[in-house]
Amino acid sequence: MSSNNQSKIENEASEVKGNKIKASNRIEKSSRRISSENDVSEKNEILPDKGYAWVIMIASFFNIVLAFGSFNAFGVFQTYYLKSIFINETAEKVAWISTMSIGCTLAGGLLADPLIRMYGIKYTSLIGTMIATVGLLLASFSTQIWHYVLTQGVIFGTGSSIVVNISLSVPALWFERHRGLAIGVVASGGGFGALFLIPTITQVIKHVGISWAFRVLCAVYFVVTLVCGLLLKPRKTFIVQKKSFDKETVFRPTSLLLLLSGFLMEAGYNVPLLYFPSSLVDLGKSKEFATNMIMGFCFISAVSRLAFGYWSKKIGAFNITIVSHLITGIATLSMWFSSKSVTVYLAYYFLISIFCASYLSLGPIIIANYYPQEKVSVMNGVTYLIMGLSVLIFSPTTGAVFSKIGHRTDYSQIILIGAIFYLFSAITFIIARHYIKREHNVKTQIL
């Protein structure tokens, strides 16, 4: 009897052990699946800042060139809508196309994190590519405003948001010493992308029409982001967040302040971005001159984002952002708001092209520096979600103020709004900097 009991106990112990081994094997297989999808070997860990890290930076850069550069160039489509297709529609109604495109490109990035959990980095990027290209292709067959809002706005914007989130998050996994430079280079892609997309789209529309402009953009977007997406992978196996929305991380005082700063900055940024070129035309300059100024703005902004990324390690990402937002807010009040001189206007545009978009490159650097690697994608996604909501709320609101109070001729009210948003954004960054110093026990002022 004792022998039977002992045998039974041994069998049960063996069964429990077997179940543990099976469970362990399942976990190991799941881990291997994520690793193999991203071609990572734990046994042969790749050193940061070397070799394939630069391939990751270049691939992420070209992803941003197409994802952010496309909606930077959508002003060309917007002009065509207003002047050719939807002449009898109100500007506010037509503006919903670009508003939804920009808003969804920023706000949809939170979708990337759960997709990374299921499919890994590479395949998540490719999913974004497929969604965005479908949106552009469908836009080429659109004829009504709501068609473009859905295709160019929601579908393309959502796909691009996934590509953007991945491309701003992956370099943080590959770089440590040169992280600021790498993310700065990647973030500058939107500005450089606009430099060749704006004239390309303009010429295609001029010669073969808007439908083929969308198809050409669709083909270029698909090829470039497909190739770059196939190159993306993490440097080593990393723990993927179990939750796509980490309340503990997002609702920390520092996180809330960073999100509020981004929300205010985006609201302020859209004022000169959307309205300064038309204010130049109202001063007597030609539309071609205003378009050339936009090209110059994109180039200088791209170079400055790259430079700020490089200097962030020496000066501090927080310090650069705070000074940049103060300069933008003060210059907006003292130069754009207070003057009607073309010379002063051009000096202002040159100045803000350097400083007004600093957060677009420095925000991801701040997140990469002060958050664990497994939480970088979540925080980037939430940050761009909040910035997207800012666009959706304040872009039509600012347009309504300009139309109803400014009667489409007086820019003073919206200029004041833009300046105030930038100044308040600088204040919230100062407070966030204080919390970061306290949380991480940082003694240096280079922060």
GROMACS .gro file of C-alpha atoms in nm:
model
  447
    1MET     CA    1   0.000   0.000   0.000
    2SER     CA    2   0.284   0.233   0.100
    3SER     CA    3   0.462   0.145  -0.224
    4ASN     CA    4   0.148   0.234  -0.425
    5ASN     CA    5   0.111   0.569  -0.243
    6GLN     CA    6   0.476   0.646  -0.300
    7SER     CA    7   0.439   0.557  -0.669
    8LYS     CA    8   0.128   0.777  -0.691
    9ILE     CA    9   0.308   1.070  -0.529
   10GLU     CA   10   0.601   1.026  -0.765
   11ASN     CA   11   0.365   1.021  -1.065
   12GLU     CA   12   0.188   1.337  -0.944
   13ALA     CA   13   0.520   1.506  -0.884
   14SER     CA   14   0.635   1.403  -1.230
   15GLU     CA   15   0.309   1.538  -1.380
   16VAL     CA   16   0.347   1.873  -1.200
   17LYS     CA   17   0.704   1.895  -1.313
   18GLY     CA   18   0.597   1.812  -1.667
   19ASN     CA   19   0.330   2.085  -1.659
   20LYS     CA   20   0.586   2.336  -1.538
   21ILE     CA   21   0.820   2.235  -1.818
   22LYS     CA   22   0.536   2.270  -2.071
   23ALA     CA   23   0.444   2.613  -1.935
   24SER     CA   24   0.807   2.712  -1.941
   25ASN     CA   25   0.835   2.589  -2.299
   26ARG     CA   26   0.528   2.791  -2.399
   27ILE     CA   27   0.679   3.106  -2.249
   28GLU     CA   28   1.011   3.030  -2.412
   29LYS     CA   29   0.845   2.972  -2.751
   30SER     CA   30   0.654   3.300  -2.718
   31SER     CA   31   0.975   3.480  -2.632
   32ARG     CA   32   1.155   3.310  -2.920
   33ARG     CA   33   0.872   3.410  -3.157
   34ILE     CA   34   0.907   3.779  -3.070
   35SER     CA   35   1.284   3.752  -3.092
   36SER     CA   36   1.283   3.564  -3.424
   37GLU     CA   37   1.037   3.811  -3.576
   38ASN     CA   38   1.291   4.079  -3.503
   39ASP     CA   39   1.596   3.865  -3.584
   40VAL     CA   40   1.749   3.907  -3.239
   41SER     CA   41   1.989   3.670  -3.062
   42GLU     CA   42   2.023   3.700  -2.688
   43LYS     CA   43   2.342   3.494  -2.698
   44ASN     CA   44   2.514   3.738  -2.933
   45GLU     CA   45   2.399   4.079  -2.809
   46ILE     CA   46   2.490   4.363  -3.043
   47LEU     CA   47   2.669   4.661  -2.892
   48PRO     CA   48   2.487   4.998  -2.910
   49ASP     CA   49   2.597   5.291  -3.130
   50LYS     CA   50   2.775   5.064  -3.378
   51GLY     CA   51   2.721   4.878  -3.703
   52TYR     CA   52   2.355   4.801  -3.761
   53ALA     CA   53   2.250   5.088  -3.534
   54TRP     CA   54   2.322   5.328  -3.821
   55VAL     CA   55   2.109   5.118  -4.057
   56ILE     CA   56   1.825   5.153  -3.804
   57MET     CA   57   1.875   5.531  -3.798
   58ILE     CA   58   1.871   5.561  -4.178
   59ALA     CA   59   1.566   5.333  -4.215
   60SER     CA   60   1.377   5.527  -3.946
   61PHE     CA   61   1.478   5.857  -4.110
   62PHE     CA   62   1.331   5.757  -4.448
   63ASN     CA   63   1.014   5.632  -4.278
   64ILE     CA   64   0.969   5.977  -4.124
   65VAL     CA   65   1.055   6.144  -4.458
   66LEU     CA   66   0.746   5.980  -4.607
   67ALA     CA   67   0.517   5.968  -4.300
   68PHE     CA   68   0.567   6.322  -4.170
   69GLY     CA   69   0.687   6.469  -4.500
   70SER     CA   70   0.363   6.366  -4.670
   71PHE     CA   71   0.132   6.558  -4.444
   72ASN     CA   72   0.375   6.853  -4.444
   73ALA     CA   73   0.321   6.855  -4.822
   74PHE     CA   74  -0.058   6.818  -4.800
   75GLY     CA   75  -0.084   7.197  -4.819
   76VAL     CA   76  -0.042   7.152  -5.195
   77PHE     CA   77  -0.351   6.928  -5.203
   78GLN     CA   78  -0.535   7.173  -4.976
   79THR     CA   79  -0.471   7.459  -5.219
   80TYR     CA   80  -0.595   7.247  -5.509
   81TYR     CA   81  -0.913   7.158  -5.317
   82LEU     CA   82  -0.989   7.524  -5.246
   83LYS     CA   83  -0.900   7.662  -5.590
   84SER     CA   84  -1.014   7.383  -5.824
   85ILE     CA   85  -1.232   7.103  -5.684
   86PHE     CA   86  -1.431   7.254  -5.396
   87ILE     CA   87  -1.455   7.618  -5.501
   88ASN     CA   88  -1.808   7.653  -5.367
   89GLU     CA   89  -1.733   7.491  -5.029
   90THR     CA   90  -1.628   7.686  -4.720
   91ALA     CA   91  -1.260   7.688  -4.624
   92GLU     CA   92  -1.349   7.556  -4.277
   93LYS     CA   93  -1.517   7.251  -4.428
   94VAL     CA   94  -1.229   7.177  -4.665
   95ALA     CA   95  -0.980   7.224  -4.380
   96TRP     CA   96  -1.116   6.911  -4.211
   97ILE     CA   97  -0.923   6.703  -4.467
   98SER     CA   98  -0.580   6.825  -4.353
   99THR     CA   99  -0.694   6.852  -3.991
  100MET     CA  100  -0.791   6.484  -3.980
  101SER     CA  101  -0.475   6.382  -4.166
  102ILE     CA  102  -0.246   6.566  -3.924
  103GLY     CA  103  -0.458   6.476  -3.620
  104CYS     CA  104  -0.473   6.103  -3.699
  105THR     CA  105  -0.103   6.087  -3.790
  106LEU     CA  106  -0.026   6.221  -3.445
  107ALA     CA  107  -0.307   6.064  -3.243
  108GLY     CA  108  -0.309   5.710  -3.381
  109GLY     CA  109   0.040   5.616  -3.261
  110LEU     CA  110  -0.092   5.448  -2.947
  111LEU     CA  111  -0.210   5.163  -3.173
  112ALA     CA  112   0.153   5.066  -3.234
  113ASP     CA  113   0.215   4.928  -2.884
  114PRO     CA  114  -0.048   4.649  -2.880
  115LEU     CA  115   0.053   4.558  -3.235
  116ILE     CA  116   0.419   4.532  -3.129
  117ARG     CA  117   0.308   4.298  -2.849
  118MET     CA  118   0.138   4.068  -3.098
  119TYR     CA  119   0.357   4.089  -3.408
  120GLY     CA  120   0.690   4.247  -3.318
  121ILE     CA  121   0.848   4.571  -3.441
  122LYS     CA  122   0.912   4.477  -3.804
  123TYR     CA  123   0.565   4.348  -3.886
  124THR     CA  124   0.394   4.631  -3.697
  125SER     CA  125   0.578   4.879  -3.918
  126LEU     CA  126   0.466   4.688  -4.227
  127ILE     CA  127   0.105   4.692  -4.104
  128GLY     CA  128   0.130   5.072  -4.083
  129THR     CA  129   0.269   5.079  -4.437
  130MET     CA  130  -0.021   4.876  -4.574
  131ILE     CA  131  -0.288   5.087  -4.400
  132ALA     CA  132  -0.132   5.416  -4.516
  133THR     CA  133  -0.090   5.307  -4.878
  134VAL     CA  134  -0.450   5.183  -4.892
  135GLY     CA  135  -0.558   5.528  -4.770
  136LEU     CA  136  -0.359   5.706  -5.042
  137LEU     CA  137  -0.481   5.468  -5.312
  138LEU     CA  138  -0.846   5.517  -5.211
  139ALA     CA  139  -0.788   5.895  -5.201
  140SER     CA  140  -0.695   5.882  -5.570
  141PHE     CA  141  -1.054   5.772  -5.646
  142SER     CA  142  -1.222   6.021  -5.410
  143THR     CA  143  -1.456   6.293  -5.531
  144GLN     CA  144  -1.626   6.434  -5.218
  145ILE     CA  145  -1.487   6.610  -4.910
  146TRP     CA  146  -1.594   6.328  -4.680
  147HIS     CA  147  -1.414   6.082  -4.909
  148TYR     CA  148  -1.087   6.269  -4.857
  149VAL     CA  149  -1.149   6.309  -4.483
  150LEU     CA  150  -1.188   5.930  -4.456
  151THR     CA  151  -0.907   5.822  -4.695
  152GLN     CA  152  -0.639   6.091  -4.683
  153GLY     CA  153  -0.733   6.186  -4.327
  154VAL     CA  154  -0.833   5.887  -4.115
  155ILE     CA  155  -0.694   5.583  -4.304
  156PHE     CA  156  -0.366   5.733  -4.424
  157GLY     CA  157  -0.318   5.920  -4.096
  158THR     CA  158  -0.371   5.606  -3.885
  159GLY     CA  159  -0.126   5.402  -4.091
  160SER     CA  160   0.136   5.676  -4.084
  161SER     CA  161   0.096   5.716  -3.708
  162ILE     CA  162   0.209   5.355  -3.659
  163VAL     CA  163   0.510   5.408  -3.885
  164VAL     CA  164   0.598   5.731  -3.700
  165ASN     CA  165   0.574   5.572  -3.353
  166ILE     CA  166   0.793   5.277  -3.452
  167SER     CA  167   1.049   5.500  -3.624
  168LEU     CA  168   1.086   5.735  -3.326
  169SER     CA  169   1.100   5.450  -3.072
  170VAL     CA  170   1.337   5.195  -3.227
  171PRO     CA  171   1.649   5.420  -3.242
  172ALA     CA  172   1.629   5.453  -2.861
  173LEU     CA  173   1.689   5.076  -2.842
  174TRP     CA  174   2.002   5.095  -3.057
  175PHE     CA  175   2.172   5.411  -2.936
  176GLU     CA  176   2.304   5.520  -2.598
  177ARG     CA  177   2.602   5.749  -2.647
  178HIS     CA  178   2.470   5.898  -2.975
  179ARG     CA  179   2.099   5.871  -2.892
  180GLY     CA  180   2.031   6.245  -2.920
  181LEU     CA  181   2.200   6.268  -3.258
  182ALA     CA  182   2.021   5.959  -3.392
  183ILE     CA  183   1.673   6.071  -3.284
  184GLY     CA  184   1.749   6.424  -3.408
  185VAL     CA  185   1.839   6.287  -3.752
  186VAL     CA  186   1.522   6.075  -3.762
  187ALA     CA  187   1.299   6.363  -3.646
  188SER     CA  188   1.443   6.593  -3.914
  189GLY     CA  189   1.305   6.361  -4.183
  190GLY     CA  190   0.967   6.534  -4.197
  191GLY     CA  191   1.124   6.865  -4.293
  192PHE     CA  192   1.358   6.715  -4.552
  193GLY     CA  193   1.071   6.505  -4.691
  194ALA     CA  194   0.863   6.813  -4.757
  195LEU     CA  195   1.147   6.964  -4.961
  196PHE     CA  196   1.113   6.708  -5.238
  197LEU     CA  197   0.748   6.609  -5.190
  198ILE     CA  198   0.609   6.963  -5.223
  199PRO     CA  199   0.761   7.035  -5.570
  200THR     CA  200   0.703   6.676  -5.684
  201ILE     CA  201   0.334   6.676  -5.593
  202THR     CA  202   0.293   7.026  -5.740
  203GLN     CA  203   0.435   6.916  -6.077
  204VAL     CA  204   0.236   6.591  -6.090
  205ILE     CA  205  -0.091   6.775  -6.016
  206LYS     CA  206  -0.004   7.035  -6.279
  207HIS     CA  207   0.061   6.781  -6.555
  208VAL     CA  208  -0.161   6.478  -6.485
  209GLY     CA  209  -0.404   6.579  -6.208
  210ILE     CA  210  -0.464   6.517  -5.841
  211SER     CA  211  -0.565   6.150  -5.876
  212TRP     CA  212  -0.229   6.054  -6.022
  213ALA     CA  213  -0.052   6.268  -5.762
  214PHE     CA  214  -0.203   6.046  -5.494
  215ARG     CA  215  -0.106   5.731  -5.688
  216VAL     CA  216   0.254   5.845  -5.732
  217LEU     CA  217   0.275   5.932  -5.363
  218CYS     CA  218   0.116   5.596  -5.281
  219ALA     CA  219   0.377   5.404  -5.484
  220VAL     CA  220   0.672   5.596  -5.336
  221TYR     CA  221   0.534   5.562  -4.982
  222PHE     CA  222   0.478   5.188  -5.024
  223VAL     CA  223   0.822   5.107  -5.164
  224VAL     CA  224   1.024   5.323  -4.924
  225THR     CA  225   0.844   5.236  -4.599
  226LEU     CA  226   0.820   4.867  -4.697
  227VAL     CA  227   1.197   4.839  -4.746
  228CYS     CA  228   1.273   5.042  -4.434
  229GLY     CA  229   1.019   4.846  -4.228
  230LEU     CA  230   1.189   4.518  -4.321
  231LEU     CA  231   1.514   4.654  -4.178
  232LEU     CA  232   1.372   4.744  -3.837
  233LYS     CA  233   1.435   4.523  -3.532
  234PRO     CA  234   1.532   4.568  -3.167
  235ARG     CA  235   1.898   4.543  -3.065
  236LYS     CA  236   1.819   4.284  -2.801
  237THR     CA  237   1.514   4.109  -2.665
  238PHE     CA  238   1.317   4.357  -2.459
  239ILE     CA  239   1.017   4.316  -2.233
  240VAL     CA  240   0.703   4.428  -2.413
  241GLN     CA  241   0.445   4.612  -2.202
  242LYS     CA  242   0.157   4.388  -2.098
  243LYS     CA  243  -0.081   4.683  -2.123
  244SER     CA  244  -0.103   4.918  -2.419
  245PHE     CA  245  -0.199   5.200  -2.181
  246ASP     CA  246   0.011   5.206  -1.863
  247LYS     CA  247  -0.181   5.429  -1.621
  248GLU     CA  248   0.098   5.428  -1.365
  249THR     CA  249   0.343   5.564  -1.620
  250VAL     CA  250   0.110   5.806  -1.798
  251PHE     CA  251  -0.040   5.963  -1.484
  252ARG     CA  252   0.289   6.038  -1.314
  253PRO     CA  253   0.321   6.416  -1.253
  254THR     CA  254   0.621   6.432  -1.490
  255SER     CA  255   0.433   6.251  -1.766
  256LEU     CA  256   0.125   6.470  -1.729
  257LEU     CA  257   0.339   6.784  -1.748
  258LEU     CA  258   0.519   6.658  -2.060
  259LEU     CA  259   0.186   6.574  -2.222
  260LEU     CA  260   0.042   6.915  -2.133
  261SER     CA  261   0.353   7.084  -2.275
  262GLY     CA  262   0.318   6.895  -2.602
  263PHE     CA  263  -0.054   6.975  -2.616
  264LEU     CA  264   0.011   7.350  -2.574
  265MET     CA  265   0.309   7.352  -2.810
  266GLU     CA  266   0.113   7.182  -3.090
  267ALA     CA  267  -0.172   7.432  -3.051
  268GLY     CA  268   0.075   7.721  -3.079
  269TYR     CA  269   0.281   7.561  -3.358
  270ASN     CA  270  -0.016   7.533  -3.595
  271VAL     CA  271  -0.076   7.910  -3.596
  272PRO     CA  272   0.241   8.017  -3.785
  273LEU     CA  273   0.246   7.688  -3.974
  274LEU     CA  274  -0.101   7.744  -4.124
  275TYR     CA  275  -0.142   8.122  -4.126
  276PHE     CA  276   0.196   8.292  -4.167
  277PRO     CA  277   0.225   8.225  -4.545
  278SER     CA  278  -0.117   8.378  -4.609
  279SER     CA  279  -0.023   8.680  -4.395
  280LEU     CA  280   0.273   8.733  -4.630
  281VAL     CA  281   0.035   8.730  -4.929
  282ASP     CA  282  -0.183   8.988  -4.753
  283LEU     CA  283   0.125   9.211  -4.726
  284GLY     CA  284   0.153   9.206  -5.106
  285LYS     CA  285   0.388   8.912  -5.168
  286SER     CA  286   0.298   8.653  -5.431
  287LYS     CA  287   0.172   8.302  -5.359
  288GLU     CA  288   0.486   8.163  -5.525
  289PHE     CA  289   0.698   8.369  -5.285
  290ALA     CA  290   0.499   8.233  -4.989
  291THR     CA  291   0.546   7.876  -5.116
  292ASN     CA  292   0.922   7.931  -5.143
  293MET     CA  293   0.922   8.059  -4.786
  294ILE     CA  294   0.748   7.739  -4.673
  295MET     CA  295   1.023   7.538  -4.845
  296GLY     CA  296   1.285   7.744  -4.664
  297PHE     CA  297   1.101   7.696  -4.337
  298CYS     CA  298   1.099   7.316  -4.385
  299PHE     CA  299   1.471   7.306  -4.465
  300ILE     CA  300   1.584   7.524  -4.173
  301SER     CA  301   1.348   7.342  -3.936
  302ALA     CA  302   1.488   7.004  -4.044
  303VAL     CA  303   1.850   7.116  -3.996
  304SER     CA  304   1.771   7.268  -3.656
  305ARG     CA  305   1.601   6.948  -3.535
  306LEU     CA  306   1.909   6.753  -3.633
  307ALA     CA  307   2.137   7.006  -3.459
  308PHE     CA  308   1.924   7.015  -3.143
  309GLY     CA  309   1.938   6.637  -3.123
  310TYR     CA  310   2.318   6.653  -3.135
  311TRP     CA  311   2.340   6.936  -2.881
  312SER     CA  312   2.091   6.780  -2.641
  313LYS     CA  313   2.365   6.577  -2.473
  314LYS     CA  314   2.585   6.883  -2.422
  315ILE     CA  315   2.321   7.144  -2.338
  316GLY     CA  316   2.022   6.933  -2.229
  317ALA     CA  317   1.698   6.853  -2.414
  318PHE     CA  318   1.485   7.028  -2.149
  319ASN     CA  319   1.702   7.340  -2.156
  320ILE     CA  320   1.690   7.368  -2.536
  321THR     CA  321   1.313   7.315  -2.547
  322ILE     CA  322   1.240   7.573  -2.277
  323VAL     CA  323   1.458   7.840  -2.442
  324SER     CA  324   1.315   7.756  -2.788
  325HIS     CA  325   0.955   7.796  -2.673
  326LEU     CA  326   1.031   8.122  -2.492
  327ILE     CA  327   1.204   8.262  -2.803
  328THR     CA  328   0.913   8.153  -3.026
  329GLY     CA  329   0.649   8.304  -2.795
  330ILE     CA  330   0.835   8.633  -2.746
  331ALA     CA  331   0.924   8.666  -3.117
  332THR     CA  332   0.562   8.600  -3.215
  333LEU     CA  333   0.448   8.889  -2.994
  334SER     CA  334   0.728   9.133  -3.073
  335MET     CA  335   0.770   9.069  -3.446
  336TRP     CA  336   0.463   8.908  -3.608
  337PHE     CA  337   0.200   9.065  -3.380
  338SER     CA  338   0.355   9.411  -3.359
  339SER     CA  339   0.482   9.474  -3.713
  340LYS     CA  340   0.360   9.499  -4.071
  341SER     CA  341   0.707   9.512  -4.228
  342VAL     CA  342   0.798   9.241  -4.480
  343THR     CA  343   1.158   9.250  -4.355
  344VAL     CA  344   1.051   9.193  -3.995
  345TYR     CA  345   0.813   8.918  -4.108
  346LEU     CA  346   1.091   8.735  -4.292
  347ALA     CA  347   1.328   8.772  -3.997
  348TYR     CA  348   1.055   8.629  -3.772
  349TYR     CA  349   0.990   8.335  -4.003
  350PHE     CA  350   1.362   8.256  -4.016
  351LEU     CA  351   1.385   8.273  -3.636
  352ILE     CA  352   1.088   8.049  -3.562
  353SER     CA  353   1.190   7.799  -3.831
  354ILE     CA  354   1.489   7.731  -3.605
  355PHE     CA  355   1.310   7.719  -3.270
  356CYS     CA  356   0.936   7.652  -3.300
  357ALA     CA  357   0.957   7.277  -3.374
  358SER     CA  358   1.237   7.181  -3.133
  359TYR     CA  359   1.004   6.961  -2.927
  360LEU     CA  360   0.935   6.737  -3.228
  361SER     CA  361   1.293   6.606  -3.205
  362LEU     CA  362   1.366   6.665  -2.836
  363GLY     CA  363   1.042   6.514  -2.700
  364PRO     CA  364   1.135   6.158  -2.808
  365ILE     CA  365   1.487   6.213  -2.668
  366ILE     CA  366   1.347   6.319  -2.328
  367ILE     CA  367   1.123   6.011  -2.322
  368ALA     CA  368   1.408   5.779  -2.428
  369ASN     CA  369   1.639   5.926  -2.161
  370TYR     CA  370   1.404   5.915  -1.863
  371TYR     CA  371   1.172   5.619  -1.925
  372PRO     CA  372   1.250   5.244  -1.937
  373GLN     CA  373   1.293   5.104  -2.288
  374GLU     CA  374   0.977   4.895  -2.268
  375LYS     CA  375   0.774   5.211  -2.194
  376VAL     CA  376   0.920   5.434  -2.466
  377SER     CA  377   0.670   5.327  -2.734
  378VAL     CA  378   0.375   5.377  -2.497
  379MET     CA  379   0.488   5.727  -2.395
  380ASN     CA  380   0.562   5.828  -2.754
  381GLY     CA  381   0.218   5.700  -2.855
  382VAL     CA  382   0.038   5.887  -2.576
  383THR     CA  383   0.241   6.204  -2.644
  384TYR     CA  384   0.145   6.209  -3.010
  385LEU     CA  385  -0.212   6.116  -2.919
  386ILE     CA  386  -0.236   6.429  -2.705
  387MET     CA  387  -0.073   6.641  -2.976
  388GLY     CA  388  -0.319   6.500  -3.228
  389LEU     CA  389  -0.610   6.591  -3.003
  390SER     CA  390  -0.464   6.941  -2.980
  391VAL     CA  391  -0.475   6.967  -3.360
  392LEU     CA  392  -0.833   6.836  -3.374
  393ILE     CA  393  -0.948   7.083  -3.107
  394PHE     CA  394  -0.754   7.400  -3.182
  395SER     CA  395  -0.708   7.390  -3.559
  396PRO     CA  396  -1.082   7.441  -3.630
  397THR     CA  397  -1.112   7.669  -3.325
  398THR     CA  398  -0.833   7.896  -3.448
  399GLY     CA  399  -0.987   7.892  -3.796
  400ALA     CA  400  -1.322   8.000  -3.650
  401VAL     CA  401  -1.157   8.287  -3.457
  402PHE     CA  402  -0.977   8.403  -3.773
  403SER     CA  403  -1.296   8.380  -3.980
  404LYS     CA  404  -1.553   8.526  -3.739
  405ILE     CA  405  -1.349   8.773  -3.532
  406GLY     CA  406  -1.064   8.851  -3.770
  407HIS     CA  407  -1.290   8.837  -4.079
  408ARG     CA  408  -1.007   8.657  -4.266
  409THR     CA  409  -0.801   8.980  -4.275
  410ASP     CA  410  -0.696   9.049  -3.914
  411TYR     CA  411  -0.440   8.799  -3.781
  412SER     CA  412  -0.383   8.968  -3.444
  413GLN     CA  413  -0.619   8.745  -3.242
  414ILE     CA  414  -0.474   8.414  -3.363
  415ILE     CA  415  -0.115   8.545  -3.339
  416LEU     CA  416  -0.182   8.627  -2.974
  417ILE     CA  417  -0.329   8.280  -2.919
  418GLY     CA  418  -0.021   8.114  -3.071
  419ALA     CA  419   0.221   8.319  -2.861
  420ILE     CA  420   0.034   8.249  -2.536
  421PHE     CA  421   0.032   7.874  -2.603
  422TYR     CA  422   0.410   7.873  -2.656
  423LEU     CA  423   0.479   8.073  -2.340
  424PHE     CA  424   0.258   7.848  -2.128
  425SER     CA  425   0.424   7.545  -2.285
  426ALA     CA  426   0.764   7.679  -2.173
  427ILE     CA  427   0.633   7.722  -1.818
  428THR     CA  428   0.504   7.364  -1.801
  429PHE     CA  429   0.841   7.239  -1.932
  430ILE     CA  430   1.019   7.428  -1.654
  431ILE     CA  431   0.798   7.255  -1.395
  432ALA     CA  432   0.845   6.915  -1.566
  433ARG     CA  433   1.222   6.969  -1.558
  434HIS     CA  434   1.201   7.025  -1.181
  435TYR     CA  435   1.009   6.698  -1.133
  436ILE     CA  436   1.256   6.504  -1.350
  437LYS     CA  437   1.549   6.634  -1.145
  438ARG     CA  438   1.377   6.529  -0.823
  439GLU     CA  439   1.262   6.185  -0.948
  440HIS     CA  440   1.600   6.088  -1.095
  441ASN     CA  441   1.812   6.275  -0.837
  442VAL     CA  442   1.987   6.468  -1.115
  443LYS     CA  443   2.253   6.709  -0.986
  444THR     CA  444   2.372   6.859  -1.315
  445GLN     CA  445   2.199   7.150  -1.489
  446ILE     CA  446   2.246   6.979  -1.828
  447LEU     CA  447   1.899   6.831  -1.843
   0.00000   0.00000   0.00000
